Short mmCIF file of N, CA, C and O in Angstrom, two decimals:
data_model
loop_
_atom_site.label_atom_id
_atom_site.label_comp_id
_atom_site.label_asym_id
_atom_site.label_seq_id
_atom_site.Cartn_x
_atom_site.Cartn_y
_atom_site.Cartn_z
N GLN F 22 14.55 -4.35 0.83
CA GLN F 22 14.57 -5.66 1.44
C GLN F 22 13.14 -6.10 1.70
O GLN F 22 12.37 -5.36 2.30
N VAL F 23 12.78 -7.28 1.24
CA VAL F 23 11.43 -7.78 1.42
C VAL F 23 11.46 -8.96 2.38
O VAL F 23 12.40 -9.75 2.38
N ARG F 24 10.47 -9.03 3.21
CA ARG F 24 10.34 -10.15 4.13
C ARG F 24 8.94 -10.72 3.98
O ARG F 24 7.95 -9.98 4.03
N LEU F 25 8.87 -12.02 3.78
CA LEU F 25 7.60 -12.71 3.61
C LEU F 25 7.44 -13.72 4.72
O LEU F 25 8.34 -14.53 4.96
N VAL F 26 6.31 -13.69 5.39
CA VAL F 26 6.06 -14.61 6.48
C VAL F 26 4.74 -15.34 6.23
O VAL F 26 3.67 -14.72 6.28
N GLU F 27 4.87 -16.63 5.96
CA GLU F 27 3.68 -17.46 5.69
C GLU F 27 3.16 -18.07 6.99
O GLU F 27 3.93 -18.36 7.91
N SER F 28 1.86 -18.29 7.02
CA SER F 28 1.24 -18.94 8.17
C SER F 28 -0.07 -19.60 7.73
O SER F 28 -0.54 -19.37 6.61
N GLY F 29 -0.63 -20.41 8.63
CA GLY F 29 -1.94 -20.99 8.38
C GLY F 29 -1.95 -22.44 7.98
O GLY F 29 -3.02 -23.05 7.85
N GLY F 30 -0.78 -23.03 7.76
CA GLY F 30 -0.74 -24.44 7.38
C GLY F 30 -1.15 -25.34 8.53
O GLY F 30 -1.35 -24.88 9.66
N GLY F 31 -1.28 -26.61 8.23
CA GLY F 31 -1.64 -27.57 9.28
C GLY F 31 -1.92 -28.93 8.69
O GLY F 31 -1.69 -29.17 7.50
N SER F 32 -2.42 -29.82 9.53
CA SER F 32 -2.78 -31.18 9.13
C SER F 32 -4.28 -31.33 9.17
O SER F 32 -4.90 -31.07 10.21
N VAL F 33 -4.87 -31.73 8.05
CA VAL F 33 -6.31 -31.87 7.96
C VAL F 33 -6.66 -33.17 7.25
O VAL F 33 -5.79 -33.82 6.66
N GLN F 34 -7.94 -33.50 7.28
CA GLN F 34 -8.45 -34.65 6.56
C GLN F 34 -8.89 -34.22 5.17
O GLN F 34 -9.20 -33.05 4.94
N ALA F 35 -8.91 -35.15 4.26
CA ALA F 35 -9.39 -34.86 2.91
C ALA F 35 -10.80 -34.27 2.97
O ALA F 35 -11.63 -34.74 3.74
N GLY F 36 -11.00 -33.24 2.17
CA GLY F 36 -12.30 -32.58 2.14
C GLY F 36 -12.39 -31.36 3.03
O GLY F 36 -13.34 -30.57 2.91
N GLU F 37 -11.44 -31.21 3.94
CA GLU F 37 -11.45 -30.07 4.85
C GLU F 37 -10.78 -28.86 4.21
O GLU F 37 -10.31 -28.90 3.07
N SER F 38 -10.73 -27.77 4.98
CA SER F 38 -10.23 -26.50 4.46
C SER F 38 -9.12 -25.92 5.33
O SER F 38 -9.02 -26.24 6.52
N LEU F 39 -8.31 -25.10 4.70
CA LEU F 39 -7.30 -24.31 5.40
C LEU F 39 -7.22 -22.95 4.73
O LEU F 39 -7.52 -22.82 3.53
N ARG F 40 -6.79 -21.96 5.48
CA ARG F 40 -6.58 -20.62 4.92
C ARG F 40 -5.16 -20.18 5.22
O ARG F 40 -4.80 -20.01 6.39
N LEU F 41 -4.37 -20.03 4.18
CA LEU F 41 -3.00 -19.59 4.33
C LEU F 41 -2.93 -18.07 4.25
O LEU F 41 -3.73 -17.43 3.56
N SER F 42 -1.96 -17.52 4.95
CA SER F 42 -1.73 -16.08 4.91
C SER F 42 -0.25 -15.81 4.70
O SER F 42 0.60 -16.61 5.09
N CYS F 43 0.04 -14.67 4.09
CA CYS F 43 1.42 -14.24 3.90
C CYS F 43 1.50 -12.74 4.17
O CYS F 43 0.85 -11.95 3.48
N ALA F 44 2.26 -12.39 5.18
CA ALA F 44 2.47 -10.98 5.51
C ALA F 44 3.72 -10.50 4.78
O ALA F 44 4.78 -11.13 4.86
N VAL F 45 3.58 -9.41 4.07
CA VAL F 45 4.69 -8.86 3.28
C VAL F 45 5.21 -7.60 3.95
O VAL F 45 4.45 -6.66 4.19
N SER F 46 6.48 -7.60 4.22
CA SER F 46 7.09 -6.43 4.82
C SER F 46 8.10 -5.86 3.84
O SER F 46 9.12 -6.46 3.57
N GLU F 47 7.79 -4.73 3.26
CA GLU F 47 8.70 -4.12 2.30
C GLU F 47 8.52 -2.61 2.36
O GLU F 47 7.39 -2.13 2.29
N VAL F 48 9.62 -1.92 2.43
CA VAL F 48 9.56 -0.47 2.42
C VAL F 48 9.03 -0.01 1.07
O VAL F 48 9.46 -0.47 0.03
N GLY F 49 8.06 0.90 1.12
CA GLY F 49 7.48 1.38 -0.13
C GLY F 49 6.76 0.28 -0.88
O GLY F 49 6.96 0.08 -2.07
N PHE F 50 5.93 -0.46 -0.17
CA PHE F 50 5.20 -1.60 -0.75
C PHE F 50 4.56 -1.21 -2.06
O PHE F 50 3.71 -0.35 -2.14
N ASN F 51 4.99 -1.84 -3.12
CA ASN F 51 4.46 -1.53 -4.46
C ASN F 51 4.44 -2.80 -5.29
O ASN F 51 4.80 -2.79 -6.46
N VAL F 52 3.99 -3.86 -4.64
CA VAL F 52 4.00 -5.15 -5.31
C VAL F 52 2.83 -5.25 -6.26
O VAL F 52 1.69 -5.06 -5.88
N MET F 53 3.12 -5.57 -7.52
CA MET F 53 2.06 -5.72 -8.50
C MET F 53 1.48 -7.13 -8.47
O MET F 53 0.27 -7.30 -8.39
N CYS F 54 2.33 -8.13 -8.54
CA CYS F 54 1.89 -9.52 -8.61
C CYS F 54 2.32 -10.28 -7.37
O CYS F 54 3.43 -10.11 -6.88
N MET F 55 1.40 -11.10 -6.88
CA MET F 55 1.70 -11.96 -5.75
C MET F 55 1.16 -13.35 -6.08
O MET F 55 0.28 -13.50 -6.93
N GLY F 56 1.68 -14.34 -5.39
CA GLY F 56 1.18 -15.68 -5.67
C GLY F 56 1.67 -16.70 -4.68
O GLY F 56 2.37 -16.37 -3.72
N TRP F 57 1.29 -17.92 -4.93
CA TRP F 57 1.68 -19.05 -4.09
C TRP F 57 2.32 -20.14 -4.93
O TRP F 57 1.83 -20.47 -6.03
N LEU F 58 3.40 -20.69 -4.42
CA LEU F 58 4.04 -21.88 -4.97
C LEU F 58 3.88 -22.99 -3.95
O LEU F 58 3.66 -22.74 -2.77
N ARG F 59 4.06 -24.22 -4.40
CA ARG F 59 4.13 -25.32 -3.45
C ARG F 59 5.16 -26.33 -3.93
O ARG F 59 5.45 -26.43 -5.12
N GLN F 60 5.68 -27.05 -2.98
CA GLN F 60 6.64 -28.09 -3.30
C GLN F 60 6.47 -29.27 -2.35
O GLN F 60 6.55 -29.09 -1.13
N ALA F 61 6.22 -30.42 -2.94
CA ALA F 61 6.11 -31.65 -2.17
C ALA F 61 7.47 -32.35 -2.19
O ALA F 61 8.26 -32.15 -3.12
N PRO F 62 7.75 -33.16 -1.18
CA PRO F 62 9.04 -33.86 -1.13
C PRO F 62 9.29 -34.67 -2.40
O PRO F 62 8.43 -35.42 -2.85
N GLY F 63 10.46 -34.47 -3.00
CA GLY F 63 10.82 -35.22 -4.18
C GLY F 63 10.18 -34.75 -5.47
O GLY F 63 10.35 -35.39 -6.51
N LYS F 64 9.45 -33.64 -5.39
CA LYS F 64 8.77 -33.15 -6.59
C LYS F 64 9.23 -31.74 -6.94
O LYS F 64 9.79 -31.02 -6.10
N GLU F 65 8.96 -31.34 -8.18
CA GLU F 65 9.29 -29.98 -8.61
C GLU F 65 8.32 -28.97 -7.97
O GLU F 65 7.20 -29.31 -7.58
N ARG F 66 8.77 -27.73 -7.91
CA ARG F 66 7.88 -26.68 -7.44
C ARG F 66 6.75 -26.47 -8.43
O ARG F 66 6.93 -26.60 -9.63
N GLU F 67 5.59 -26.15 -7.90
CA GLU F 67 4.42 -25.88 -8.73
C GLU F 67 3.88 -24.50 -8.41
O GLU F 67 3.82 -24.12 -7.24
N ALA F 68 3.48 -23.79 -9.42
CA ALA F 68 2.80 -22.51 -9.21
C ALA F 68 1.33 -22.82 -8.98
O ALA F 68 0.71 -23.52 -9.79
N VAL F 69 0.78 -22.30 -7.91
CA VAL F 69 -0.59 -22.61 -7.52
C VAL F 69 -1.57 -21.54 -8.00
O VAL F 69 -2.59 -21.84 -8.62
N ALA F 70 -1.26 -20.29 -7.71
CA ALA F 70 -2.16 -19.20 -8.07
C ALA F 70 -1.42 -17.88 -8.01
O ALA F 70 -0.43 -17.75 -7.28
N SER F 71 -1.91 -16.91 -8.76
CA SER F 71 -1.34 -15.57 -8.73
C SER F 71 -2.46 -14.55 -8.73
O SER F 71 -3.61 -14.86 -9.10
N ILE F 72 -2.12 -13.34 -8.30
CA ILE F 72 -3.12 -12.28 -8.24
C ILE F 72 -2.46 -10.94 -8.48
O ILE F 72 -1.36 -10.67 -7.98
N GLY F 73 -3.13 -10.08 -9.26
CA GLY F 73 -2.63 -8.75 -9.49
C GLY F 73 -3.13 -7.78 -8.44
O GLY F 73 -3.97 -8.12 -7.60
N ARG F 74 -2.62 -6.57 -8.49
CA ARG F 74 -3.03 -5.56 -7.52
C ARG F 74 -4.52 -5.25 -7.64
O ARG F 74 -5.16 -4.86 -6.66
N ASP F 75 -5.07 -5.44 -8.83
CA ASP F 75 -6.49 -5.17 -9.04
C ASP F 75 -7.38 -6.33 -8.62
O ASP F 75 -8.60 -6.24 -8.72
N GLY F 76 -6.77 -7.42 -8.16
CA GLY F 76 -7.55 -8.56 -7.70
C GLY F 76 -7.78 -9.63 -8.74
O GLY F 76 -8.38 -10.68 -8.42
N ALA F 77 -7.32 -9.41 -9.96
CA ALA F 77 -7.49 -10.42 -11.00
C ALA F 77 -6.63 -11.63 -10.66
O ALA F 77 -5.43 -11.49 -10.41
N ALA F 78 -7.24 -12.81 -10.67
CA ALA F 78 -6.56 -14.03 -10.21
C ALA F 78 -6.41 -15.05 -11.33
O ALA F 78 -7.25 -15.13 -12.24
N THR F 79 -5.37 -15.84 -11.21
CA THR F 79 -5.11 -16.95 -12.13
C THR F 79 -4.80 -18.18 -11.32
O THR F 79 -4.06 -18.08 -10.33
N TYR F 80 -5.34 -19.32 -11.72
CA TYR F 80 -5.17 -20.55 -10.96
C TYR F 80 -4.61 -21.67 -11.84
O TYR F 80 -4.93 -21.78 -13.03
N ALA F 81 -3.82 -22.51 -11.21
CA ALA F 81 -3.40 -23.74 -11.87
C ALA F 81 -4.62 -24.64 -12.00
O ALA F 81 -5.53 -24.61 -11.16
N ASP F 82 -4.65 -25.45 -13.05
CA ASP F 82 -5.81 -26.29 -13.30
C ASP F 82 -6.12 -27.21 -12.12
O ASP F 82 -7.28 -27.50 -11.83
N PHE F 83 -5.08 -27.66 -11.42
CA PHE F 83 -5.30 -28.64 -10.36
C PHE F 83 -5.92 -28.04 -9.10
O PHE F 83 -6.25 -28.77 -8.17
N VAL F 84 -6.11 -26.71 -9.05
CA VAL F 84 -6.76 -26.11 -7.88
C VAL F 84 -8.00 -25.30 -8.24
O VAL F 84 -8.70 -24.80 -7.36
N LYS F 85 -8.28 -25.19 -9.53
CA LYS F 85 -9.44 -24.39 -9.95
C LYS F 85 -10.72 -24.93 -9.32
O LYS F 85 -10.96 -26.13 -9.30
N GLY F 86 -11.51 -24.01 -8.80
CA GLY F 86 -12.76 -24.39 -8.17
C GLY F 86 -12.62 -24.81 -6.71
O GLY F 86 -13.62 -24.98 -6.03
N ARG F 87 -11.38 -24.98 -6.25
CA ARG F 87 -11.17 -25.38 -4.85
C ARG F 87 -10.44 -24.32 -4.04
O ARG F 87 -10.69 -24.16 -2.85
N PHE F 88 -9.51 -23.62 -4.67
CA PHE F 88 -8.70 -22.62 -3.98
C PHE F 88 -9.11 -21.23 -4.43
O PHE F 88 -9.48 -21.01 -5.59
N THR F 89 -8.98 -20.26 -3.52
CA THR F 89 -9.26 -18.86 -3.84
C THR F 89 -8.13 -18.00 -3.28
O THR F 89 -7.86 -18.04 -2.08
N ILE F 90 -7.52 -17.23 -4.16
CA ILE F 90 -6.45 -16.33 -3.74
C ILE F 90 -7.02 -14.92 -3.58
O ILE F 90 -7.90 -14.51 -4.35
N SER F 91 -6.54 -14.21 -2.58
CA SER F 91 -6.99 -12.84 -2.37
C SER F 91 -5.86 -12.05 -1.72
O SER F 91 -4.92 -12.62 -1.19
N ARG F 92 -5.98 -10.74 -1.75
CA ARG F 92 -4.96 -9.89 -1.16
C ARG F 92 -5.60 -8.65 -0.55
O ARG F 92 -6.62 -8.16 -1.03
N ASP F 93 -4.96 -8.17 0.50
CA ASP F 93 -5.36 -6.93 1.14
C ASP F 93 -4.18 -5.98 1.01
O ASP F 93 -3.19 -6.10 1.74
N ASN F 94 -4.26 -5.06 0.05
CA ASN F 94 -3.12 -4.18 -0.22
C ASN F 94 -2.83 -3.24 0.95
O ASN F 94 -1.68 -2.91 1.22
N ALA F 95 -3.86 -2.82 1.63
CA ALA F 95 -3.66 -1.90 2.76
C ALA F 95 -2.90 -2.58 3.88
O ALA F 95 -2.03 -1.99 4.51
N LYS F 96 -3.23 -3.85 4.12
CA LYS F 96 -2.58 -4.59 5.21
C LYS F 96 -1.36 -5.38 4.73
O LYS F 96 -0.66 -5.98 5.54
N LYS F 97 -1.10 -5.36 3.41
CA LYS F 97 0.04 -6.08 2.83
C LYS F 97 -0.01 -7.56 3.16
O LYS F 97 0.98 -8.16 3.60
N ILE F 98 -1.17 -8.15 2.97
CA ILE F 98 -1.36 -9.57 3.28
C ILE F 98 -1.94 -10.28 2.06
O ILE F 98 -2.84 -9.77 1.40
N LEU F 99 -1.42 -11.46 1.82
CA LEU F 99 -1.91 -12.34 0.77
C LEU F 99 -2.54 -13.56 1.42
O LEU F 99 -2.02 -14.07 2.42
N HIS F 100 -3.67 -14.02 0.89
CA HIS F 100 -4.34 -15.19 1.44
C HIS F 100 -4.52 -16.26 0.36
O HIS F 100 -4.54 -15.97 -0.83
N LEU F 101 -4.67 -17.48 0.83
CA LEU F 101 -5.05 -18.58 -0.05
C LEU F 101 -6.06 -19.44 0.72
O LEU F 101 -5.69 -20.13 1.66
N GLN F 102 -7.31 -19.34 0.32
CA GLN F 102 -8.35 -20.18 0.91
C GLN F 102 -8.36 -21.50 0.14
O GLN F 102 -8.56 -21.51 -1.07
N MET F 103 -8.15 -22.57 0.87
CA MET F 103 -8.07 -23.89 0.25
C MET F 103 -9.21 -24.75 0.76
O MET F 103 -9.26 -25.10 1.94
N ASP F 104 -10.13 -25.08 -0.10
CA ASP F 104 -11.27 -25.92 0.23
C ASP F 104 -11.14 -27.27 -0.48
O ASP F 104 -10.40 -27.41 -1.45
N SER F 105 -11.90 -28.23 0.01
CA SER F 105 -11.90 -29.57 -0.59
C SER F 105 -10.47 -30.09 -0.78
O SER F 105 -10.11 -30.59 -1.84
N LEU F 106 -9.68 -29.98 0.26
CA LEU F 106 -8.29 -30.40 0.17
C LEU F 106 -8.19 -31.90 -0.07
O LEU F 106 -9.01 -32.69 0.43
N GLN F 107 -7.18 -32.26 -0.83
CA GLN F 107 -6.92 -33.66 -1.17
C GLN F 107 -5.51 -34.03 -0.76
O GLN F 107 -4.64 -33.17 -0.64
N PRO F 108 -5.23 -35.32 -0.57
CA PRO F 108 -3.88 -35.73 -0.19
C PRO F 108 -2.80 -35.21 -1.14
O PRO F 108 -1.69 -34.90 -0.69
N GLU F 109 -3.12 -35.07 -2.40
CA GLU F 109 -2.13 -34.59 -3.36
C GLU F 109 -1.81 -33.11 -3.19
O GLU F 109 -0.88 -32.60 -3.82
N ASP F 110 -2.57 -32.42 -2.34
CA ASP F 110 -2.26 -31.02 -2.02
C ASP F 110 -1.20 -30.90 -0.94
O ASP F 110 -0.76 -29.79 -0.61
N THR F 111 -0.81 -32.01 -0.37
CA THR F 111 0.21 -32.02 0.67
C THR F 111 1.52 -31.48 0.12
O THR F 111 2.05 -31.98 -0.87
N ALA F 112 2.03 -30.42 0.74
CA ALA F 112 3.25 -29.76 0.27
C ALA F 112 3.60 -28.63 1.22
O ALA F 112 2.80 -28.25 2.08
N MET F 113 4.78 -28.08 1.02
CA MET F 113 5.15 -26.83 1.66
C MET F 113 4.70 -25.72 0.72
O MET F 113 5.00 -25.76 -0.48
N TYR F 114 3.99 -24.74 1.25
CA TYR F 114 3.48 -23.65 0.45
C TYR F 114 4.26 -22.37 0.74
O TYR F 114 4.52 -22.03 1.89
N TYR F 115 4.63 -21.68 -0.35
CA TYR F 115 5.44 -20.48 -0.24
C TYR F 115 4.75 -19.31 -0.91
O TYR F 115 4.15 -19.44 -1.98
N CYS F 116 4.88 -18.17 -0.29
CA CYS F 116 4.39 -16.92 -0.84
C CYS F 116 5.46 -16.33 -1.76
O CYS F 116 6.66 -16.39 -1.44
N VAL F 117 5.04 -15.75 -2.86
CA VAL F 117 5.97 -15.19 -3.83
C VAL F 117 5.46 -13.83 -4.30
O VAL F 117 4.24 -13.65 -4.48
N ILE F 118 6.38 -12.90 -4.52
CA ILE F 118 6.01 -11.62 -5.11
C ILE F 118 6.90 -11.34 -6.32
O ILE F 118 7.94 -11.98 -6.49
N ASP F 119 6.50 -10.39 -7.12
CA ASP F 119 7.28 -10.11 -8.33
C ASP F 119 8.55 -9.33 -7.97
O ASP F 119 8.63 -8.73 -6.91
N PRO F 120 9.54 -9.34 -8.85
CA PRO F 120 10.77 -8.59 -8.59
C PRO F 120 10.52 -7.08 -8.69
O PRO F 120 9.48 -6.67 -9.21
N PRO F 121 11.45 -6.28 -8.25
CA PRO F 121 11.24 -4.83 -8.27
C PRO F 121 10.87 -4.27 -9.64
O PRO F 121 10.07 -3.34 -9.74
N ALA F 122 11.41 -4.86 -10.69
CA ALA F 122 11.10 -4.38 -12.04
C ALA F 122 9.86 -5.04 -12.62
O ALA F 122 9.47 -4.73 -13.74
N GLY F 123 9.23 -5.91 -11.84
CA GLY F 123 8.05 -6.62 -12.33
C GLY F 123 8.43 -7.84 -13.14
O GLY F 123 9.60 -8.08 -13.44
N PHE F 124 7.45 -8.64 -13.49
CA PHE F 124 7.68 -9.79 -14.34
C PHE F 124 7.96 -9.33 -15.76
O PHE F 124 7.59 -8.21 -16.13
N PRO F 125 8.60 -10.18 -16.59
CA PRO F 125 9.01 -9.75 -17.93
C PRO F 125 7.90 -9.13 -18.78
O PRO F 125 8.16 -8.18 -19.52
N LEU F 126 6.71 -9.68 -18.71
CA LEU F 126 5.62 -9.18 -19.54
C LEU F 126 4.73 -8.20 -18.80
O LEU F 126 3.70 -7.78 -19.32
N ASN F 127 5.13 -7.86 -17.57
CA ASN F 127 4.32 -6.95 -16.73
C ASN F 127 2.89 -7.44 -16.60
O ASN F 127 1.95 -6.65 -16.61
N ARG F 128 2.76 -8.75 -16.50
CA ARG F 128 1.46 -9.36 -16.29
C ARG F 128 1.54 -10.28 -15.09
O ARG F 128 2.62 -10.74 -14.74
N CYS F 129 0.39 -10.55 -14.49
CA CYS F 129 0.37 -11.40 -13.31
C CYS F 129 -0.26 -12.77 -13.59
O CYS F 129 -0.43 -13.55 -12.67
N ASP F 130 -0.62 -13.04 -14.83
CA ASP F 130 -1.34 -14.27 -15.12
C ASP F 130 -0.48 -15.34 -15.77
O ASP F 130 -1.02 -16.34 -16.27
N VAL F 131 0.82 -15.15 -15.79
CA VAL F 131 1.72 -16.17 -16.30
C VAL F 131 2.29 -16.90 -15.09
O VAL F 131 3.25 -16.44 -14.45
N LEU F 132 1.69 -18.03 -14.75
CA LEU F 132 2.05 -18.70 -13.51
C LEU F 132 3.52 -19.11 -13.48
O LEU F 132 4.14 -19.14 -12.42
N GLY F 133 4.07 -19.44 -14.62
CA GLY F 133 5.48 -19.83 -14.65
C GLY F 133 6.42 -18.73 -14.18
O GLY F 133 7.50 -19.01 -13.67
N ASP F 134 5.99 -17.48 -14.30
CA ASP F 134 6.83 -16.37 -13.83
C ASP F 134 7.02 -16.41 -12.33
O ASP F 134 8.04 -15.94 -11.81
N LEU F 135 6.04 -16.97 -11.62
CA LEU F 135 6.19 -17.09 -10.17
C LEU F 135 7.41 -17.94 -9.83
O LEU F 135 8.14 -17.64 -8.88
N ILE F 136 7.61 -18.99 -10.61
CA ILE F 136 8.73 -19.88 -10.35
C ILE F 136 10.03 -19.28 -10.88
O ILE F 136 11.06 -19.30 -10.21
N ASN F 137 9.98 -18.74 -12.08
CA ASN F 137 11.21 -18.30 -12.73
C ASN F 137 11.74 -16.96 -12.24
O ASN F 137 12.95 -16.72 -12.27
N TYR F 138 10.86 -16.07 -11.80
CA TYR F 138 11.28 -14.72 -11.46
C TYR F 138 10.82 -14.24 -10.09
O TYR F 138 11.23 -13.18 -9.63
N GLY F 139 9.93 -14.98 -9.46
CA GLY F 139 9.36 -14.52 -8.21
C GLY F 139 10.36 -14.45 -7.08
O GLY F 139 11.34 -15.18 -7.02
N ARG F 140 10.10 -13.53 -6.15
CA ARG F 140 10.88 -13.40 -4.94
C ARG F 140 10.16 -14.13 -3.81
O ARG F 140 8.99 -13.87 -3.57
N SER F 141 10.88 -15.01 -3.17
CA SER F 141 10.29 -15.69 -2.01
C SER F 141 11.18 -15.39 -0.81
O SER F 141 11.49 -14.26 -0.55
N GLY F 142 11.60 -16.38 -0.13
CA GLY F 142 12.48 -16.15 1.01
C GLY F 142 11.85 -16.44 2.33
O GLY F 142 12.53 -16.46 3.35
N GLY F 143 10.51 -16.68 2.32
CA GLY F 143 9.89 -17.07 3.57
C GLY F 143 10.19 -18.52 3.90
O GLY F 143 10.74 -19.26 3.09
N GLN F 144 9.81 -18.93 5.09
CA GLN F 144 10.06 -20.30 5.53
C GLN F 144 9.04 -21.27 4.96
O GLN F 144 9.26 -22.48 4.97
N GLY F 145 7.93 -20.72 4.46
CA GLY F 145 6.88 -21.57 3.96
C GLY F 145 5.98 -22.05 5.09
O GLY F 145 6.29 -21.87 6.28
N THR F 146 4.88 -22.64 4.72
CA THR F 146 3.97 -23.22 5.70
C THR F 146 3.52 -24.58 5.18
O THR F 146 3.14 -24.72 4.03
N GLN F 147 3.60 -25.58 6.06
CA GLN F 147 3.35 -26.96 5.66
C GLN F 147 1.86 -27.27 5.67
O GLN F 147 1.16 -26.98 6.65
N VAL F 148 1.40 -27.87 4.60
CA VAL F 148 0.03 -28.35 4.50
C VAL F 148 0.08 -29.86 4.32
O VAL F 148 0.73 -30.35 3.40
N THR F 149 -0.58 -30.58 5.21
CA THR F 149 -0.62 -32.03 5.15
C THR F 149 -2.07 -32.49 5.14
O THR F 149 -2.84 -32.14 6.03
N VAL F 150 -2.44 -33.24 4.11
CA VAL F 150 -3.81 -33.71 3.97
C VAL F 150 -3.80 -35.23 3.97
O VAL F 150 -3.15 -35.85 3.14
N SER F 151 -4.53 -35.80 4.89
CA SER F 151 -4.59 -37.26 4.97
C SER F 151 -5.94 -37.75 4.47
O SER F 151 -6.96 -37.06 4.57
N SER F 152 -5.94 -38.96 3.94
CA SER F 152 -7.17 -39.52 3.36
C SER F 152 -7.99 -40.26 4.40
O SER F 152 -7.56 -40.47 5.52
#
């Protein structure tokens, strides 16, 4: 049983920063891939970024150069540092991990796998950016 608890969201002005965190509670923590999804009202879910256990990260084009994903395997925490936030970043952000058997290709750089196969279940954390 996995439990994901997101935190760190808030309301900011355009250009400001936020740091999201996700605490992962799982017996025998052995998560290979972790990542962040977001969903704005009336829109489809988007994969934002993913990271492997070795720290290798992949970003969606719309956040490259602005967001940084990181993880602390010892503390079982995932972070998303969001800089230069824009109104279009407004969404609910969710933490996602790979399924017990891993993603189909056993890789962490296929962002679509976060949406199609990722395990979530947290409440998410709201990010609101005003202009």
